[in-house]
Coordinates of C-alpha atoms and ligand atoms in Angstrom, one line a residue:
X115 CA 107.2 19.9 70.0
X116 CA 105.1 21.5 72.7
X117 CA 108.2 22.0 74.9
X118 CA 109.9 23.7 71.9
X119 CA 106.9 25.9 71.2
X120 CA 106.6 26.9 74.9
X121 CA 110.3 27.6 75.1
X122 CA 110.4 29.9 72.1
X123 CA 107.1 31.7 73.0
X124 CA 108.5 32.2 76.6
X125 CA 111.7 33.7 75.3
X126 CA 109.9 35.9 72.8
X127 CA 107.6 37.3 75.5
X128 CA 110.5 37.7 77.9
X129 CA 112.4 39.6 75.2
X130 CA 109.3 41.8 74.7
X131 CA 109.1 42.6 78.4
X132 CA 112.8 43.5 78.6
X133 CA 112.6 45.8 75.5
X134 CA 109.4 47.3 76.9
X135 CA 111.1 48.0 80.3
X136 CA 114.1 49.5 78.6
X137 CA 112.0 51.9 76.5
X138 CA 110.0 52.9 79.6
X139 CA 113.3 53.4 81.5
X140 CA 114.8 55.5 78.8
X141 CA 111.7 57.6 78.4
X142 CA 111.4 58.1 82.1
X143 CA 115.0 59.0 82.6
X144 CA 115.0 61.6 79.8
X145 CA 111.7 63.0 81.0
X146 CA 112.8 63.4 84.6
X147 CA 116.2 64.9 83.7
X148 CA 114.4 67.5 81.4
X149 CA 111.9 68.3 84.1
X150 CA 114.5 69.1 86.8
X151 CA 117.3 70.1 84.4
X152 CA 119.8 67.6 85.7
X153 CA 123.4 68.0 84.6
X154 CA 124.2 66.4 81.2
X155 CA 126.2 63.3 80.8
X156 CA 126.7 60.1 78.8
X157 CA 123.5 57.9 78.7
X158 CA 123.7 55.2 81.3
X159 CA 123.0 51.5 80.7
X160 CA 120.7 49.8 83.1
X161 CA 122.6 48.4 86.1
X162 CA 126.1 49.1 84.6
X163 CA 125.5 52.9 84.2
X164 CA 128.5 54.4 82.4
X165 CA 131.0 51.9 83.7
X166 CA 131.9 50.9 80.1
X167 CA 132.6 54.5 79.2
X168 CA 135.2 55.3 81.9
X169 CA 138.6 54.0 82.5
X170 CA 138.6 53.0 86.1
X171 CA 142.4 52.6 86.1
X172 CA 142.8 56.3 85.4
X173 CA 139.4 57.7 86.4
X174 CA 140.4 61.3 86.9
X175 CA 141.8 61.5 83.4
X176 CA 138.8 59.8 81.9
X177 CA 136.5 62.3 83.6
X178 CA 138.5 65.2 82.4
X179 CA 138.0 63.8 78.8
X180 CA 134.2 63.5 79.4
X181 CA 134.1 67.1 80.7
X182 CA 135.4 68.2 77.3
X183 CA 132.2 66.8 75.8
X184 CA 129.7 67.5 78.5
X185 CA 131.0 70.7 80.1
X186 CA 132.1 71.7 83.6
X187 CA 129.1 70.1 85.5
X188 CA 128.1 66.7 84.3
X189 CA 126.9 63.4 85.7
X190 CA 128.0 59.8 85.3
X191 CA 126.6 56.6 86.7
X192 CA 128.8 54.1 88.4
X193 CA 126.4 51.1 88.3
X194 CA 123.2 52.7 89.6
X195 CA 125.0 55.3 91.6
X196 CA 124.9 58.8 90.2
X197 CA 127.9 61.1 90.6
X198 CA 128.1 64.7 89.7
X199 CA 131.5 65.8 88.5
X200 CA 132.8 69.3 88.8
X201 CA 135.5 70.3 86.3
X202 CA 137.8 73.3 85.8
X203 CA 139.0 75.9 88.3
X204 CA 136.0 78.3 88.0
X205 CA 133.4 75.6 88.6
X206 CA 135.2 73.8 91.4
X207 CA 135.9 77.1 93.2
X208 CA 132.3 78.3 92.7
X209 CA 131.0 75.0 94.2
X210 CA 133.4 74.5 97.1
X211 CA 133.9 78.1 98.1
X212 CA 130.8 80.1 97.0
X213 CA 128.4 77.2 97.8
X214 CA 130.6 75.8 100.6
X215 CA 127.6 74.6 102.7
X216 CA 125.8 72.9 99.9
X217 CA 128.9 71.1 98.6
X218 CA 130.6 70.6 101.9
X219 CA 129.5 67.1 103.1
X220 CA 131.7 64.0 102.9
X221 CA 130.5 61.1 100.8
X222 CA 130.6 58.1 103.2
X223 CA 130.9 55.3 100.6
X224 CA 130.9 51.7 101.8
X225 CA 134.8 51.6 102.0
X226 CA 134.9 54.9 104.0
X227 CA 132.1 53.5 106.3
X228 CA 134.3 50.4 106.8
X229 CA 137.2 52.7 107.7
X230 CA 135.7 54.8 110.4
X231 CA 132.0 54.0 110.9
X232 CA 131.3 57.8 110.4
X233 CA 133.5 58.8 113.3
X234 CA 136.8 60.8 113.2
X235 CA 137.4 63.7 110.8
X236 CA 138.0 62.4 107.3
X237 CA 134.8 60.4 106.7
X238 CA 132.3 61.9 109.1
X239 CA 129.6 64.7 108.8
X240 CA 127.4 66.8 110.9
X241 CA 128.1 68.0 114.5
X242 CA 130.5 65.2 115.3
X243 CA 132.7 66.2 112.2
X244 CA 132.5 69.9 113.1
X245 CA 133.6 69.3 116.7
X246 CA 136.4 66.9 115.7
X247 CA 137.7 69.1 113.0
X248 CA 137.7 72.2 115.2
X249 CA 139.4 70.3 118.0
X250 CA 142.1 69.0 115.7
X251 CA 142.8 72.4 114.2
X252 CA 143.1 74.2 117.5
X253 CA 145.0 71.4 119.3
X254 CA 147.5 71.0 116.4
X255 CA 148.0 74.7 116.4
X256 CA 148.5 74.7 120.2
X257 CA 151.2 72.1 119.6
X258 CA 152.9 74.2 117.1
X259 CA 151.4 73.3 113.7
X260 CA 152.6 76.0 111.3
X261 CA 154.7 77.6 114.1
X262 CA 158.3 77.6 115.5
X263 CA 157.8 74.4 117.4
X264 CA 156.9 72.4 114.4
X265 CA 159.8 74.0 112.5
X266 CA 162.1 72.6 115.1
X267 CA 160.6 69.2 114.9
X268 CA 160.8 69.1 111.1
X269 CA 164.4 70.3 111.1
X270 CA 165.3 67.6 113.7
X271 CA 163.6 65.0 111.5
X272 CA 165.4 66.2 108.4
X273 CA 168.7 65.4 110.1
X274 CA 167.6 61.8 110.6
X275 CA 166.5 61.7 107.0
X276 CA 169.8 63.0 105.7
X277 CA 171.6 60.4 107.8
X278 CA 169.5 57.7 106.4
X279 CA 170.2 58.9 102.8
X280 CA 174.0 59.1 103.6
X281 CA 174.1 55.4 104.4
X282 CA 173.6 54.6 100.7
X283 CA 176.9 56.5 99.9
X284 CA 175.6 57.8 96.6
X285 CA 174.5 54.4 95.3
X286 CA 171.0 54.0 93.8
X287 CA 168.2 53.3 96.3
X288 CA 164.4 53.6 96.6
X289 CA 163.8 56.6 98.9
X290 CA 160.1 55.8 99.6
X291 CA 160.3 54.3 103.1
X292 CA 162.8 56.8 104.6
X293 CA 160.7 59.7 103.3
X294 CA 157.5 58.2 104.6
X295 CA 159.0 57.6 108.0
X296 CA 160.3 61.2 108.2
X297 CA 156.8 62.6 107.3
X298 CA 155.2 60.3 109.7
X299 CA 157.4 61.2 112.5
X300 CA 156.4 64.9 112.2
X301 CA 152.8 64.0 112.7
X302 CA 153.6 61.4 115.3
X303 CA 155.4 64.0 117.4
X304 CA 152.2 66.1 117.4
X305 CA 149.8 63.1 118.0
X306 CA 151.8 60.9 120.3
X307 CA 154.4 63.3 121.7
X308 CA 157.3 61.3 120.4
X309 CA 159.1 60.3 117.2
X310 CA 160.0 56.7 116.3
X311 CA 163.2 55.1 115.2
X312 CA 163.0 54.2 111.5
X313 CA 163.9 50.6 112.4
X314 CA 161.1 50.2 114.9
X315 CA 159.0 47.3 113.6
X316 CA 155.7 48.6 115.0
X317 CA 156.2 52.0 113.4
X318 CA 157.3 50.4 110.1
X319 CA 154.1 48.3 110.1
X320 CA 151.9 51.3 110.9
X321 CA 153.4 53.3 108.0
X322 CA 153.4 50.5 105.5
X323 CA 149.9 49.4 106.3
X324 CA 148.6 52.9 105.7
X325 CA 150.5 53.1 102.5
X326 CA 149.0 49.9 101.3
X327 CA 145.5 50.8 102.4
X328 CA 145.7 54.2 100.6
X329 CA 147.0 52.5 97.5
X330 CA 144.3 49.8 97.5
X331 CA 141.5 52.2 98.2
X332 CA 142.0 53.6 94.7
X333 CA 142.1 50.1 93.1
X334 CA 139.5 49.1 90.5
X335 CA 138.2 46.3 92.8
X336 CA 137.6 48.7 95.7
X337 CA 135.9 51.2 93.3
X338 CA 133.7 48.3 92.2
X339 CA 133.1 47.4 95.9
X340 CA 131.8 50.9 96.5
X341 CA 129.1 50.4 93.9
X342 CA 128.4 46.7 94.7
X343 CA 129.2 46.4 98.4
X344 CA 127.9 42.8 98.7
X345 CA 130.9 41.8 96.7
X346 CA 133.3 42.8 99.6
X347 CA 134.2 39.4 101.1
X348 CA 134.9 38.0 97.6
X349 CA 137.5 40.7 96.9
X350 CA 141.1 40.2 98.0
X351 CA 141.9 43.9 98.2
X352 CA 138.9 44.5 100.5
X353 CA 140.0 41.7 102.8
X354 CA 143.5 43.2 103.0
X355 CA 142.1 46.7 103.7
X356 CA 139.9 45.3 106.5
X357 CA 142.8 43.5 108.1
X358 CA 144.9 46.7 107.9
X359 CA 142.2 48.8 109.5
X360 CA 141.9 46.4 112.4
X361 CA 145.6 46.2 113.0
X362 CA 145.9 50.1 112.7
X363 CA 143.2 50.5 115.3
X364 CA 144.9 48.0 117.6
X365 CA 148.2 49.8 117.5
X366 CA 146.6 53.2 118.1
X367 CA 144.6 51.8 121.1
X368 CA 147.9 50.5 122.6
X369 CA 149.6 53.9 122.2
X370 CA 146.5 55.6 123.8
X371 CA 146.5 53.2 126.7
X372 CA 150.2 53.9 127.4
X373 CA 149.6 57.6 127.4
X374 CA 146.5 57.2 129.6
X375 CA 148.5 55.5 132.3
X376 CA 150.8 58.5 132.7
X377 CA 148.3 61.2 131.9
X378 CA 148.7 64.4 133.9
X379 CA 146.1 67.1 133.3
X380 CA 148.6 69.8 134.2
X381 CA 151.1 68.6 131.6
X382 CA 149.6 68.1 128.2
X383 CA 152.1 66.3 126.0
X384 CA 150.3 65.8 122.7
X385 CA 147.0 65.6 120.8
X386 CA 145.9 62.4 122.6
X387 CA 146.5 63.9 126.0
X388 CA 144.5 67.0 125.0
X389 CA 141.6 64.7 123.9
X390 CA 141.7 62.6 127.0
X391 CA 141.8 65.7 129.3
X392 CA 138.8 67.2 127.4
X393 CA 136.9 63.9 127.7
X394 CA 137.6 63.7 131.4
X395 CA 136.5 67.3 132.0
X396 CA 133.3 66.8 130.2
X397 CA 132.6 63.6 132.1
X398 CA 133.2 65.3 135.4
X399 CA 130.8 68.1 134.6
X400 CA 128.2 65.4 133.8
X401 CA 127.8 66.4 130.1
X402 CA 126.0 63.6 128.4
X403 CA 126.4 62.5 124.7
X404 CA 129.6 64.5 124.1
X405 CA 131.5 63.8 120.9
X406 CA 134.6 63.1 123.0
X407 CA 134.3 59.4 123.1
X408 CA 136.8 56.6 122.4
X409 CA 135.7 55.9 118.8
X410 CA 136.2 59.6 117.9
X411 CA 139.6 59.6 119.5
X412 CA 140.9 56.4 117.8
X413 CA 139.6 57.4 114.4
X414 CA 140.7 61.1 114.6
X415 CA 144.2 59.8 115.5
X416 CA 144.3 57.2 112.7
X417 CA 142.9 59.9 110.2
X418 CA 145.6 62.4 111.1
X419 CA 148.4 59.9 111.1
X420 CA 147.4 58.5 107.6
X421 CA 146.5 61.8 106.0
X422 CA 149.7 63.4 107.4
X423 CA 152.1 60.7 106.2
X424 CA 151.5 59.5 102.7
X425 CA 150.4 62.8 101.2
X426 CA 153.5 64.8 102.3
X427 CA 155.8 61.8 101.7
X428 CA 154.5 61.2 98.2
X429 CA 154.8 64.9 97.3
X430 CA 158.4 65.0 98.5
X431 CA 159.2 62.0 96.4
X432 CA 157.8 63.7 93.4
X433 CA 159.9 66.8 94.1
X434 CA 163.1 64.7 94.2
X435 CA 162.1 62.8 91.1
X436 CA 161.5 66.1 89.2
X437 CA 164.9 67.4 90.4
X438 CA 166.7 64.2 89.0
X439 CA 164.7 64.5 85.8
X440 CA 165.4 68.2 85.3
X441 CA 169.0 68.8 86.5
X442 CA 169.2 72.4 85.2
X443 CA 166.3 73.2 87.5
X444 CA 168.0 71.5 90.4
X445 CA 171.1 73.5 89.7
X446 CA 169.1 76.8 89.9
X447 CA 167.6 75.7 93.2
X448 CA 171.0 74.9 94.6
X449 CA 172.5 78.1 93.3
X450 CA 169.7 80.1 95.0
X451 CA 170.1 78.2 98.2
X452 CA 173.9 78.7 98.4
X453 CA 173.6 82.4 97.4
X454 CA 170.9 83.2 99.9
X455 CA 171.4 80.8 102.8
X456 CA 175.0 79.5 102.3
X457 CA 175.8 76.4 104.3
X458 CA 173.8 77.2 107.4
X459 CA 170.5 75.5 108.2
X460 CA 167.5 76.8 106.1
X461 CA 164.8 78.3 108.3
X462 CA 161.1 78.9 107.4
X463 CA 161.7 82.7 107.3
X464 CA 164.1 82.2 104.4
X465 CA 161.3 81.1 102.2
X466 CA 160.4 84.7 101.1
X467 CA 164.0 85.1 99.9
X468 CA 164.0 81.9 98.0
X469 CA 161.4 82.6 95.3
X470 CA 162.7 80.1 92.7
X471 CA 162.9 77.3 95.2
X472 CA 159.4 78.1 96.4
X473 CA 158.1 78.1 92.8
X474 CA 159.7 74.7 92.2
X475 CA 157.9 73.2 95.2
X476 CA 154.6 74.7 94.1
X477 CA 155.1 73.5 90.6
X478 CA 155.9 70.0 91.8
X479 CA 152.7 69.9 93.8
X480 CA 150.7 71.2 90.9
X481 CA 152.1 68.7 88.3
X482 CA 152.2 65.8 90.7
X483 CA 148.5 66.3 91.4
X484 CA 148.6 63.7 94.1
X485 CA 144.9 63.7 95.2
X486 CA 143.3 63.9 91.7
X487 CA 139.6 63.9 92.7
X488 CA 139.9 65.3 96.2
X489 CA 138.0 63.0 98.6
X490 CA 134.4 62.6 97.3
X491 CA 131.8 65.1 98.7
X492 CA 128.0 65.0 98.8
X493 CA 125.5 67.8 98.6
X494 CA 124.1 68.6 102.0
X495 CA 120.8 69.9 100.5
X496 CA 119.0 70.3 97.2
X497 CA 120.9 72.8 95.1
X498 CA 120.6 74.5 91.8
X499 CA 124.1 75.0 90.5
X500 CA 124.9 76.6 87.1
X501 CA 121.3 76.1 86.2
X502 CA 121.3 72.4 87.0
X503 CA 119.3 70.7 89.8
X504 CA 121.4 68.5 92.1
X505 CA 119.5 66.6 94.8
X506 CA 120.5 66.5 98.4
X507 CA 122.9 63.5 99.1
X508 CA 124.3 63.4 95.6
X509 CA 127.9 62.2 95.4
X510 CA 130.2 65.0 94.0
X511 CA 133.7 64.6 92.6
X512 CA 135.6 67.9 92.7
X513 CA 138.0 67.0 89.9
X514 CA 141.3 68.6 91.1
X515 CA 143.1 67.3 88.0
X516 CA 141.0 69.6 85.9
X517 CA 141.9 72.5 88.2
X518 CA 145.7 71.9 88.4
X519 CA 145.8 71.2 84.7
X520 CA 143.2 73.8 83.6
X521 CA 144.2 75.0 80.2
X522 CA 142.6 78.4 80.8
X523 CA 144.6 78.9 83.9
X524 CA 148.1 77.5 83.2
X525 CA 150.4 78.5 80.4
X526 CA 151.8 75.0 79.9
X527 CA 149.5 72.7 82.0
X528 CA 151.2 69.4 81.3
X529 CA 154.9 70.4 81.6
X530 CA 157.1 71.1 84.6
X531 CA 157.4 74.8 84.5
X532 CA 158.3 76.7 87.7
X533 CA 157.6 80.0 85.8
X534 CA 153.9 79.3 86.5
X535 CA 154.6 80.7 90.0
X536 CA 157.1 83.5 89.1
X537 CA 156.3 87.1 88.1
X538 CA 158.5 89.1 85.7
X539 CA 160.7 90.2 88.6
X540 CA 161.3 86.6 89.7
X541 CA 159.1 86.8 92.7
X542 CA 157.0 83.8 93.8
X543 CA 153.3 84.5 93.2
X544 CA 150.1 82.9 94.4
X545 CA 147.9 81.4 91.7
X546 CA 144.2 80.9 92.3
X547 CA 144.1 77.6 90.5
X548 CA 146.8 76.1 92.7
X549 CA 144.4 73.8 94.7
X550 CA 146.2 70.6 95.6
X551 CA 144.7 70.9 99.1
X552 CA 141.2 71.4 97.7
X553 CA 139.1 74.3 99.0
X554 CA 136.1 75.2 101.1
X555 CA 134.7 73.5 104.2
X556 CA 136.6 70.3 103.7
X557 CA 139.9 71.9 102.7
X558 CA 142.9 70.0 103.9
X559 CA 143.3 70.5 107.6
X560 CA 147.1 70.0 107.5
X561 CA 147.9 72.4 104.7
X562 CA 150.1 74.7 106.9
X563 CA 152.0 71.8 108.3
X564 CA 152.5 70.1 105.0
X565 CA 153.7 73.3 103.3
X566 CA 156.3 73.8 106.1
X567 CA 157.4 70.2 105.8
X568 CA 157.8 70.3 102.1
X569 CA 159.9 73.5 102.2
X570 CA 162.2 72.4 105.1
X571 CA 162.7 68.8 104.0
X572 CA 163.2 69.7 100.3
X573 CA 165.7 72.5 101.0
X574 CA 167.7 70.6 103.6
X575 CA 168.0 67.6 101.3
X576 CA 169.1 69.7 98.3
X577 CA 171.7 71.5 100.4
X578 CA 173.2 68.1 101.2
X579 CA 172.7 66.0 98.1
X580 CA 172.6 66.0 94.3
X581 CA 169.8 63.8 93.1
X582 CA 170.5 61.8 89.9
X583 CA 169.2 58.8 88.0
X584 CA 171.3 55.6 88.6
X585 CA 174.5 55.2 86.6
X586 CA 173.7 54.2 83.0
X587 CA 170.1 55.6 83.2
X588 CA 169.5 58.9 81.4
X589 CA 167.2 61.7 82.8
X590 CA 164.9 61.0 79.8
X591 CA 164.5 57.4 81.0
X592 CA 163.1 58.5 84.5
X593 CA 159.4 57.6 84.3
X594 CA 156.9 60.2 85.4
X595 CA 153.9 57.9 85.0
X596 CA 152.1 57.8 88.3
X597 CA 151.1 54.6 90.1
X598 CA 147.3 55.0 90.4
X599 CA 145.8 54.6 93.8
X600 CA 143.7 56.9 96.0
X601 CA 146.7 59.2 95.6
X602 CA 149.0 59.3 92.7
X603 CA 152.6 58.4 93.6
X604 CA 155.7 58.0 91.5
X605 CA 156.6 54.5 90.2
X606 CA 159.0 52.8 92.5
X607 CA 162.4 53.7 91.0
X608 CA 165.9 54.1 92.2
X609 CA 167.6 57.5 92.5
X610 CA 171.1 58.4 93.7
X611 CA 171.6 60.9 96.5
X612 CA 175.2 62.1 96.0
X613 CA 176.7 64.1 98.8
X614 CA 177.7 67.7 97.8
X615 CA 181.3 68.8 98.3
Ligands
HEM245 C1 151.2 67.7 100.5 C2 150.4 67.2 101.5 C3 148.9 67.1 101.5 C4 148.0 67.2 100.5 C5 148.3 67.4 99.0 C6 146.7 67.1 101.1 C7 145.5 67.1 100.4 C8 144.3 67.0 100.9 C9 143.0 67.0 100.1 C10 142.9 67.2 98.6 C11 142.0 66.8 101.0 C12 140.5 66.6 100.6 C13 139.8 67.9 100.7 C14 138.4 67.7 100.2 O1 137.7 66.8 100.6 O2 137.9 68.6 99.4 C15 142.6 66.7 102.3 C16 141.8 66.4 103.5 C17 142.4 66.3 104.7 N1 143.7 66.4 105.0 FE1 145.3 66.7 103.8 N2 146.8 66.9 102.4 C18 148.1 66.9 102.8 C19 148.7 66.8 104.0 C20 148.0 66.7 105.2 C21 148.6 66.7 106.5 C22 150.1 66.9 106.9 C23 147.5 66.4 107.4 C24 147.6 66.3 108.9 C25 148.0 67.2 109.7 C26 146.3 66.4 106.6 C27 145.1 66.1 107.1 C28 143.9 66.2 106.4 C29 142.6 65.9 107.0 C30 142.3 65.6 108.4 C31 141.6 66.0 105.9 C32 140.1 65.8 106.0 C33 139.4 67.2 106.2 C34 137.9 67.1 106.4 O3 137.3 66.1 105.9 O4 137.4 68.0 107.0 N3 146.6 66.5 105.3 N4 144.0 66.8 102.2

């Protein structure tokens, strides 16, 4: 009896305490957000935040839906972590470009910390990031990024890619690997001073590991890990990612060691050489605490290799899928190519005379929307933005989906329509809301190279092949649903590459 009484009175008083705490929590949270005019957003539950109101499997889309209710600047809680979401072209541009400093820091979430320990370019901040980004930009330009030399490299690589496709003799195949290898070889030539054979097992492992890591980074379990990092060792995806990171570092260290052995300061062969020479010069002049240390070298190289492979490769896969899906558009591209260029090799200077082709590549990038939430940022200081107070260090998602599909900017946001990039005279035009590379301080560092690759690979492939669904599959049956990961890639599906003539 006494036990029963004690038990029921304990649970009643416990219940009272929980309700009391909840009321205080709700009062405090509504008071503080009124006081500092925080962005609006769905009311969070203790501990879970808004996790039950978003679809983690298609987070970008679910945040676009919330922006319809809460406006272009709103906040959501993932567990106890607050994230401010920026939606729509005007807002994203205003934040990333007009308030570039305030919105220009990188969020180093637990998984990004595991990746690079705040070194390198992608997941670092402050002076180290500034120096590494500047060095990467100038060095890649010195080695021809966006210039004639990289044009030659891409054209050489497109011949290997064409040969690879020819081996299938028009039969259906999955083009993912070959395309990733080609994109990877362009960045490898700049980073390591050499390309790899597609059959090289070390190269294959490097590309495949990155591909898997990028995919898993966007998985629900890694999203959960970011909010509850103590869960890490219990999550299979986290363990796979950690293994991949270690193996990637090991391979990169081996390549660096080989280049170091034959390093000649008078003959700089690649990015790694340039870094080693700079490091040596600084050490000789007795400069202490320079940012040119081994960790920054390894992580900058792995960053550029990963960022330069999957993104460009995935975009090219989308381009070919759209061509197979919309054969009348493919026909117009091919007609323009043969009228303007004929059977000779396409060069980068042909781009201005190929407006329809150029518009098709832009439209493919827009609709494919491969990096839907950019890479998360944080605020570098307290900022009042569109009347809302956002505290220093707050995580910010620039929702690129909401820019590339902004209903106020695009005539038919959800359909493949190259006319988005054509004026009445058929010239290819720039559109402000075309932001697949993001904008501002953290804008993609490889934009120039990626655009050159997309143009040259795409046109070379279309000169040689007609892309179609496999026999017995209609264009309508080609599936445009993306596989959700950190980047959005097409579902693995077969296409035919049928030799022209
Ligand atoms: C179609 C291809 C590509 C797309 C769509 C793309 C897109 C992006 C996006 C959206 C970001 C995040 C920007 C932000 O945080 O606001 C980014 C960052 C970055 N990209 Fe790319 N990218 C592509 C190709 C490349 C290539 C070829 C390279 C290497 C040469 C590269 C290197 C980087 C690096 C290093 C960053 C981090 C910049 C920083 O944090 O300062 N990307 N990219």
